[in-house]
Short mmCIF file of C-alpha atoms and ligand atoms in Angstrom, two decimals:
data_model
loop_
_atom_site.label_atom_id
_atom_site.label_comp_id
_atom_site.label_asym_id
_atom_site.label_seq_id
_atom_site.Cartn_x
_atom_site.Cartn_y
_atom_site.Cartn_z
CA MET R 39 29.86 15.97 34.27
CA PRO R 40 27.00 15.55 32.23
CA GLN R 41 23.46 14.53 34.21
CA GLN R 42 23.24 11.01 33.65
CA ALA R 43 19.86 9.32 32.61
CA PRO R 44 16.95 8.98 35.04
CA VAL R 45 15.62 5.40 35.68
CA SER R 46 12.76 3.75 37.65
CA VAL R 47 13.52 0.51 39.00
CA VAL R 48 9.95 -1.78 39.56
CA GLY R 49 10.99 -4.94 41.73
CA LEU R 50 13.48 -5.13 44.45
CA GLY R 51 13.79 -8.14 45.24
CA ALA R 52 17.97 -9.52 45.24
CA MET R 53 18.67 -8.63 41.73
CA GLY R 54 16.50 -5.39 41.45
CA SER R 55 17.99 -4.15 44.29
CA ALA R 56 21.50 -4.91 43.18
CA LEU R 57 20.22 -2.92 39.58
CA ALA R 58 19.12 0.18 41.75
CA ARG R 59 22.05 0.33 43.67
CA ALA R 60 24.50 -0.15 40.55
CA LEU R 61 22.35 2.94 39.05
CA LEU R 62 22.74 4.70 42.44
CA ARG R 63 26.64 4.42 42.08
CA THR R 64 26.85 5.59 38.76
CA ASP R 65 24.80 8.68 39.57
CA HIS R 66 21.71 8.12 37.74
CA PRO R 67 18.91 9.86 39.47
CA THR R 68 17.02 6.41 40.48
CA THR R 69 13.15 6.17 41.33
CA VAL R 70 12.21 2.35 43.19
CA TRP R 71 9.25 0.71 43.55
CA ASN R 72 8.24 -2.62 45.21
CA ARG R 73 5.13 -4.53 46.18
CA THR R 74 6.44 -4.67 49.95
CA PRO R 75 7.79 -1.05 50.45
CA SER R 76 9.81 -1.53 53.12
CA LYS R 77 12.62 -3.27 50.64
CA ALA R 78 13.14 0.49 49.52
CA ASP R 79 14.45 1.81 52.93
CA ALA R 80 18.25 0.54 52.29
CA LEU R 81 18.39 2.27 48.93
CA VAL R 82 16.72 5.65 49.94
CA ALA R 83 19.09 6.02 52.35
CA GLU R 84 21.84 5.46 49.34
CA GLY R 85 19.64 8.25 47.75
CA ALA R 86 17.53 6.78 45.70
CA GLN R 87 13.70 8.13 45.47
CA VAL R 88 10.84 6.06 46.40
CA ALA R 89 7.48 6.35 44.43
CA ASP R 90 4.34 5.57 46.15
CA SER R 91 2.85 3.91 43.56
CA LEU R 92 3.54 1.96 40.45
CA THR R 93 2.26 4.67 38.30
CA GLY R 94 4.57 7.35 40.16
CA ALA R 95 7.82 5.54 39.05
CA VAL R 96 6.78 4.78 35.56
CA THR R 97 6.09 8.01 35.15
CA ALA R 98 9.02 9.64 36.80
CA SER R 99 12.00 8.25 34.41
CA PRO R 100 11.70 7.79 30.75
CA LEU R 101 13.12 4.15 31.39
CA THR R 102 11.91 1.92 33.50
CA VAL R 103 13.62 -1.36 34.58
CA VAL R 104 11.55 -4.32 35.88
CA CYS R 105 12.82 -6.82 37.47
CA LEU R 106 10.10 -9.46 38.94
CA LEU R 107 10.04 -12.91 40.03
CA ASP R 108 7.97 -14.11 36.31
CA TYR R 109 6.81 -12.21 33.59
CA ASP R 110 3.42 -12.82 34.77
CA LYS R 111 3.78 -10.77 37.62
CA ALA R 112 6.10 -8.25 35.69
CA ARG R 113 3.28 -8.12 33.08
CA GLN R 114 0.81 -7.61 35.87
CA ALA R 115 2.36 -5.22 38.14
CA LEU R 116 2.51 -2.27 35.11
CA VAL R 117 -1.15 -2.99 34.29
CA PRO R 118 -1.93 0.28 36.56
CA ALA R 119 0.34 2.25 34.52
CA ALA R 120 -0.83 1.12 31.56
CA ASP R 121 -2.03 4.17 30.44
CA ASN R 122 1.46 6.22 31.38
CA LEU R 123 3.64 4.16 29.11
CA ALA R 124 3.18 5.95 26.20
CA GLY R 125 6.27 7.54 24.78
CA ARG R 126 8.41 5.65 27.48
CA THR R 127 10.78 2.64 27.13
CA VAL R 128 10.30 -0.71 29.53
CA VAL R 129 13.40 -3.14 29.85
CA ASN R 130 12.23 -6.20 31.38
CA LEU R 131 15.04 -8.44 33.03
CA SER R 132 12.65 -10.92 34.90
CA ASN R 133 13.47 -14.40 33.60
CA GLY R 134 10.70 -15.84 31.48
CA THR R 135 10.08 -17.91 28.00
CA PRO R 136 10.66 -16.42 24.38
CA ARG R 137 6.93 -16.39 24.14
CA GLN R 138 6.38 -14.51 27.19
CA ALA R 139 9.06 -11.68 25.63
CA ARG R 140 6.76 -11.73 22.67
CA GLU R 141 3.89 -10.88 24.56
CA TYR R 142 5.09 -8.67 26.88
CA ALA R 143 6.80 -6.47 23.89
CA ALA R 144 3.23 -6.58 21.91
CA TRP R 145 1.37 -5.45 25.13
CA THR R 146 3.76 -2.57 25.73
CA ALA R 147 3.88 -1.27 21.85
CA ASP R 148 -0.56 -1.73 22.21
CA HIS R 149 0.13 0.81 25.19
CA GLY R 150 2.69 2.99 22.96
CA ALA R 151 5.94 1.95 24.98
CA ASP R 152 9.14 1.02 23.85
CA TYR R 153 10.57 -2.57 25.13
CA LEU R 154 13.57 -4.04 25.39
CA ASP R 155 13.91 -8.00 26.84
CA GLY R 156 16.88 -8.98 28.91
CA GLY R 157 18.20 -12.09 30.47
CA ILE R 158 20.88 -11.76 33.50
CA MET R 159 23.53 -14.20 33.15
CA ALA R 160 25.18 -12.92 36.85
CA ILE R 161 24.14 -13.23 40.41
CA PRO R 162 23.42 -9.83 42.46
CA PRO R 163 26.89 -9.31 43.80
CA MET R 164 28.19 -9.25 40.28
CA ILE R 165 25.76 -6.57 39.16
CA GLY R 166 27.02 -3.41 37.86
CA GLY R 167 30.56 -4.95 37.14
CA PRO R 168 32.21 -6.23 33.72
CA ALA R 169 31.63 -10.07 34.85
CA ALA R 170 27.79 -9.14 35.06
CA LEU R 171 26.65 -10.05 31.44
CA ILE R 172 23.11 -9.08 30.56
CA LEU R 173 21.58 -10.34 27.10
CA TYR R 174 19.47 -8.14 25.28
CA SER R 175 17.04 -7.95 22.36
CA GLY R 176 14.18 -6.18 21.00
CA ASN R 177 14.15 -3.01 18.55
CA PRO R 178 18.01 -1.97 17.98
CA ASP R 179 17.41 1.55 17.66
CA VAL R 180 15.69 1.63 21.40
CA PHE R 181 19.01 -0.80 22.37
CA THR R 182 21.46 1.75 21.17
CA SER R 183 19.76 4.55 22.87
CA CYS R 184 19.49 2.93 26.19
CA GLU R 185 23.16 1.16 25.89
CA PRO R 186 24.86 4.06 27.69
CA THR R 187 22.60 3.57 31.09
CA LEU R 188 22.33 -0.60 30.72
CA ALA R 189 26.20 -0.71 30.10
CA ASP R 190 26.25 0.97 33.90
CA LEU R 191 24.44 -2.39 35.28
CA GLY R 192 27.18 -4.84 33.27
CA THR R 193 28.30 -6.15 29.86
CA CYS R 194 25.75 -5.79 27.57
CA ARG R 195 25.55 -8.33 24.61
CA TYR R 196 22.80 -7.27 22.01
CA LEU R 197 21.28 -10.47 20.40
CA GLY R 198 18.70 -9.28 17.60
CA ALA R 199 15.50 -7.65 16.83
CA ASP R 200 13.24 -10.20 17.95
CA PRO R 201 12.11 -9.60 21.68
CA GLY R 202 12.14 -13.38 22.16
CA LEU R 203 16.08 -14.12 21.59
CA ALA R 204 17.11 -12.54 25.16
CA GLY R 205 15.06 -15.22 26.86
CA LEU R 206 15.92 -17.95 24.41
CA TYR R 207 19.65 -17.64 24.86
CA ASP R 208 19.25 -16.94 28.74
CA LEU R 209 17.40 -20.26 29.38
CA ALA R 210 19.79 -21.94 27.06
CA LEU R 211 23.02 -20.83 29.22
CA LEU R 212 20.99 -21.81 32.15
CA SER R 213 19.86 -25.30 30.73
CA ALA R 214 23.52 -26.47 30.51
CA MET R 215 24.49 -24.84 33.88
CA TYR R 216 21.68 -26.76 35.85
CA GLY R 217 22.66 -29.57 33.52
CA MET R 218 26.02 -29.50 35.42
CA PHE R 219 24.53 -28.46 38.88
CA GLY R 220 21.96 -31.16 38.86
CA GLY R 221 24.56 -33.72 37.66
CA PHE R 222 26.90 -32.41 40.63
CA VAL R 223 23.73 -32.93 42.92
CA HIS R 224 23.86 -36.59 41.99
CA ALA R 225 27.34 -37.11 42.06
CA ALA R 226 27.63 -35.72 45.59
CA SER R 227 24.33 -37.93 46.61
CA LEU R 228 26.15 -40.81 45.14
CA VAL R 229 29.16 -40.65 47.13
CA GLY R 230 27.72 -39.62 49.97
CA THR R 231 26.30 -43.20 50.38
CA GLU R 232 29.69 -44.28 51.21
CA GLN R 233 30.25 -40.92 53.60
CA VAL R 234 32.34 -39.24 51.01
CA SER R 235 32.46 -35.54 51.44
CA ALA R 236 31.17 -33.46 48.74
CA ALA R 237 34.17 -31.17 49.28
CA ASP R 238 36.33 -34.48 48.54
CA LEU R 239 34.62 -35.16 45.30
CA VAL R 240 35.01 -31.71 44.38
CA THR R 241 38.74 -32.40 44.03
CA LEU R 242 38.46 -34.75 41.55
CA LEU R 243 35.29 -33.07 39.52
CA ASP R 244 36.61 -29.53 39.47
CA PRO R 245 39.91 -30.82 37.11
CA TRP R 246 37.69 -33.54 35.32
CA LEU R 247 35.04 -31.20 34.04
CA ARG R 248 37.57 -28.67 33.23
CA ALA R 249 39.37 -31.53 30.77
CA MET R 250 35.91 -32.00 29.47
CA LEU R 251 35.25 -28.60 28.49
CA PRO R 252 37.14 -27.61 25.25
CA SER R 253 35.43 -30.56 23.75
CA LEU R 254 32.54 -28.31 23.70
CA THR R 255 33.58 -26.51 20.25
CA GLU R 256 34.16 -29.98 18.66
CA ALA R 257 30.88 -31.19 19.70
CA ALA R 258 29.21 -27.66 18.34
CA ALA R 259 31.14 -28.50 15.14
CA GLN R 260 29.35 -31.98 14.89
CA ILE R 261 25.81 -30.44 15.37
CA ASP R 262 26.55 -27.35 12.88
CA SER R 263 27.32 -29.75 10.25
CA GLY R 264 25.27 -32.53 10.93
CA ASN R 265 28.52 -34.80 10.87
CA TYR R 266 28.72 -37.00 14.48
CA GLY R 267 32.18 -38.48 13.90
CA ARG R 268 31.01 -41.81 13.17
CA ASP R 269 33.70 -44.72 15.02
CA VAL R 270 34.60 -42.20 17.53
CA SER R 271 36.40 -43.45 20.48
CA SER R 272 33.29 -43.14 22.81
CA PRO R 273 30.64 -44.00 20.84
CA LEU R 274 26.90 -43.78 21.63
CA ALA R 275 26.73 -47.52 22.43
CA MET R 276 29.15 -47.52 24.95
CA GLN R 277 28.08 -43.97 26.52
CA ALA R 278 24.43 -45.51 26.72
CA THR R 279 26.00 -48.43 29.15
CA ALA R 280 27.54 -45.76 31.18
CA LEU R 281 23.79 -43.96 31.61
CA ALA R 282 22.52 -47.71 32.64
CA ASN R 283 25.28 -47.90 35.00
CA ILE R 284 24.40 -44.48 36.56
CA VAL R 285 21.12 -45.21 37.19
CA ASP R 286 21.49 -48.74 38.56
CA SER R 287 24.31 -47.57 40.97
CA ALA R 288 21.72 -45.00 41.99
CA ARG R 289 19.39 -47.52 42.80
CA GLU R 290 21.76 -49.90 44.00
CA GLN R 291 22.98 -47.06 46.60
CA GLY R 292 19.60 -46.02 47.36
CA ILE R 293 19.62 -42.74 45.95
CA ARG R 294 17.12 -41.39 43.46
CA ALA R 295 18.29 -41.75 39.78
CA ASP R 296 15.60 -39.31 38.23
CA ILE R 297 17.81 -36.72 36.93
CA PHE R 298 19.42 -39.16 34.71
CA LEU R 299 16.51 -41.37 33.67
CA GLY R 300 15.62 -39.00 30.78
CA LEU R 301 18.99 -39.08 29.79
CA ARG R 302 19.38 -42.48 29.63
CA ASP R 303 16.31 -42.89 27.94
CA LEU R 304 16.90 -40.04 25.09
CA VAL R 305 20.55 -41.96 24.86
CA ASP R 306 18.29 -45.37 24.32
CA GLN R 307 16.54 -43.97 21.53
CA ALA R 308 19.64 -42.50 19.92
CA VAL R 309 21.21 -45.73 19.96
CA ALA R 310 17.99 -47.61 18.55
CA ALA R 311 17.77 -44.65 15.92
CA GLY R 312 21.21 -45.83 14.52
CA HIS R 313 23.58 -43.51 16.02
CA ASP R 314 25.17 -46.21 18.15
CA HIS R 315 28.95 -45.36 16.75
CA ASP R 316 28.29 -41.92 16.50
CA ASP R 317 29.65 -39.09 19.06
CA PHE R 318 27.19 -37.91 22.02
CA SER R 319 26.05 -35.21 20.21
CA SER R 320 24.23 -37.16 17.85
CA LEU R 321 21.63 -36.87 20.80
CA ILE R 322 20.62 -34.04 19.10
CA GLU R 323 18.68 -35.90 16.35
CA VAL R 324 16.16 -37.27 19.04
CA MET R 325 15.91 -33.83 20.38
CA LYS R 326 15.12 -32.86 16.95
CA ALA R 327 12.57 -35.05 16.63
CA ALA R 328 10.40 -33.79 19.61
CA ARG R 329 9.96 -30.34 17.94
CA PRO R 330 5.94 -29.58 16.52
CA SER R 331 6.26 -30.46 13.15
CA SER R 332 4.51 -26.80 11.95
P1 NDP M 968 13.43 -12.29 44.96
O1 NDP M 968 12.60 -13.72 45.31
O2 NDP M 968 14.59 -11.70 45.45
O3 NDP M 968 12.54 -10.73 44.27
C1 NDP M 968 10.98 -11.22 43.58
C2 NDP M 968 10.46 -10.00 43.36
O4 NDP M 968 9.57 -9.91 42.50
C3 NDP M 968 10.54 -8.83 44.62
O5 NDP M 968 10.66 -7.28 44.16
C4 NDP M 968 8.66 -9.57 44.93
O6 NDP M 968 8.29 -8.81 45.92
C5 NDP M 968 8.50 -9.46 43.46
N1 NDP M 968 7.13 -10.42 43.29
C6 NDP M 968 6.60 -11.39 43.53
N2 NDP M 968 5.51 -11.68 43.60
C7 NDP M 968 5.06 -10.39 43.17
C8 NDP M 968 3.88 -10.09 43.18
N3 NDP M 968 2.72 -11.16 43.06
N4 NDP M 968 3.42 -8.92 42.58
C9 NDP M 968 4.53 -8.05 42.50
N5 NDP M 968 5.73 -8.17 42.53
C10 NDP M 968 5.97 -9.32 43.25
O7 NDP M 968 13.79 -12.56 43.23
P2 NDP M 968 15.35 -11.82 42.47
O8 NDP M 968 15.27 -10.59 42.61
O9 NDP M 968 16.46 -12.38 42.63
O10 NDP M 968 14.97 -12.59 41.01
C11 NDP M 968 14.04 -11.71 40.25
C12 NDP M 968 14.19 -11.51 38.73
O11 NDP M 968 15.71 -11.54 38.39
C13 NDP M 968 13.93 -13.10 38.45
O12 NDP M 968 13.04 -13.30 37.37
C14 NDP M 968 15.36 -14.20 38.31
O13 NDP M 968 15.10 -15.50 37.61
C15 NDP M 968 16.07 -12.96 37.87
N6 NDP M 968 17.52 -13.55 38.38
C16 NDP M 968 18.25 -13.62 39.72
C17 NDP M 968 19.03 -14.12 39.86
C18 NDP M 968 19.68 -13.98 41.24
O14 NDP M 968 20.64 -14.61 41.45
N7 NDP M 968 18.75 -13.73 42.20
C19 NDP M 968 20.21 -14.23 38.73
C20 NDP M 968 19.74 -13.94 37.42
C21 NDP M 968 18.31 -13.46 37.11
P3 NDP M 968 8.13 -8.50 47.32
O15 NDP M 968 9.28 -7.93 47.89
O16 NDP M 968 6.73 -7.41 47.41
O17 NDP M 968 7.40 -9.86 47.56
#
């Protein structure tokens, strides 16, 4: 068996520990570091080496995977090792914005290191299996050289040379997910005002959402073409009424309507802008108008 590539993991929260564990399972010599050292104990029992300093972790392996709460912490954590980064590779899997990823890439480049940014579309128990999708962006040659190791963390999807792309896609996917979960919490609150359990709601909601899901393909085609299907069966003016009713019923039933206030207002603006006969996807025209005019 060829020797697996050594990897250091900085950050041993729920996700960093899962990443380290996946590397250990696939026989990578794995060095770990965490601000709170006791979180390394279980991993040491599973075969990890623990570094006594951040610099010790970074210098133990050519590749360091960073997984901290956010970018500021991920960047601050590496500052003590800045003079030891030259010739090494940093893969940052902490959640953040595209701008933060680009700034982190520039900072590591200033210190002579290669950088890949990543977005984890999985929860810790999925890490190391094919269902764990991990998005990457940054220098393509660096990705190619790291891919055999990164593949042991989950399914890799490389998105392009701009280091901001992984964060962009990550936050786009999370936006759709939080839209669904936010809608679910609103729905559960609404039926809960009449003592209907969330479990009962899910028996109707699950098939309803599944029935709606295929319509994303058509909505995507409308958005990409700019043709929002005038005179569709569910025109935006009708949907504006439903959203107004969602807000009003929340207030009547005594729950908060906040999750839907912004959406209702955007739909009203799109109707006022002339999209009343268009499909829901025409809402993107109002969203685009919020772009800075640079
Ligand atoms: P946790 O809250 O479990 O762990 C947070 C980590 O950040 C710990 O290692 C913690 O160290 C460290 N940390 C926090 N503040 C500082 C600081 N000021 N200086 C140094 N280290 C600090 O989070 P997760 O592991 O779950 O998440 C890590 C990243 O992974 C996040 O960006 C998250 O968005 C992303 N992610 C997580 C998923 C999940 O389901 N958990 C799913 C997809 C992505 P300490 O132990 O000392 O507090």
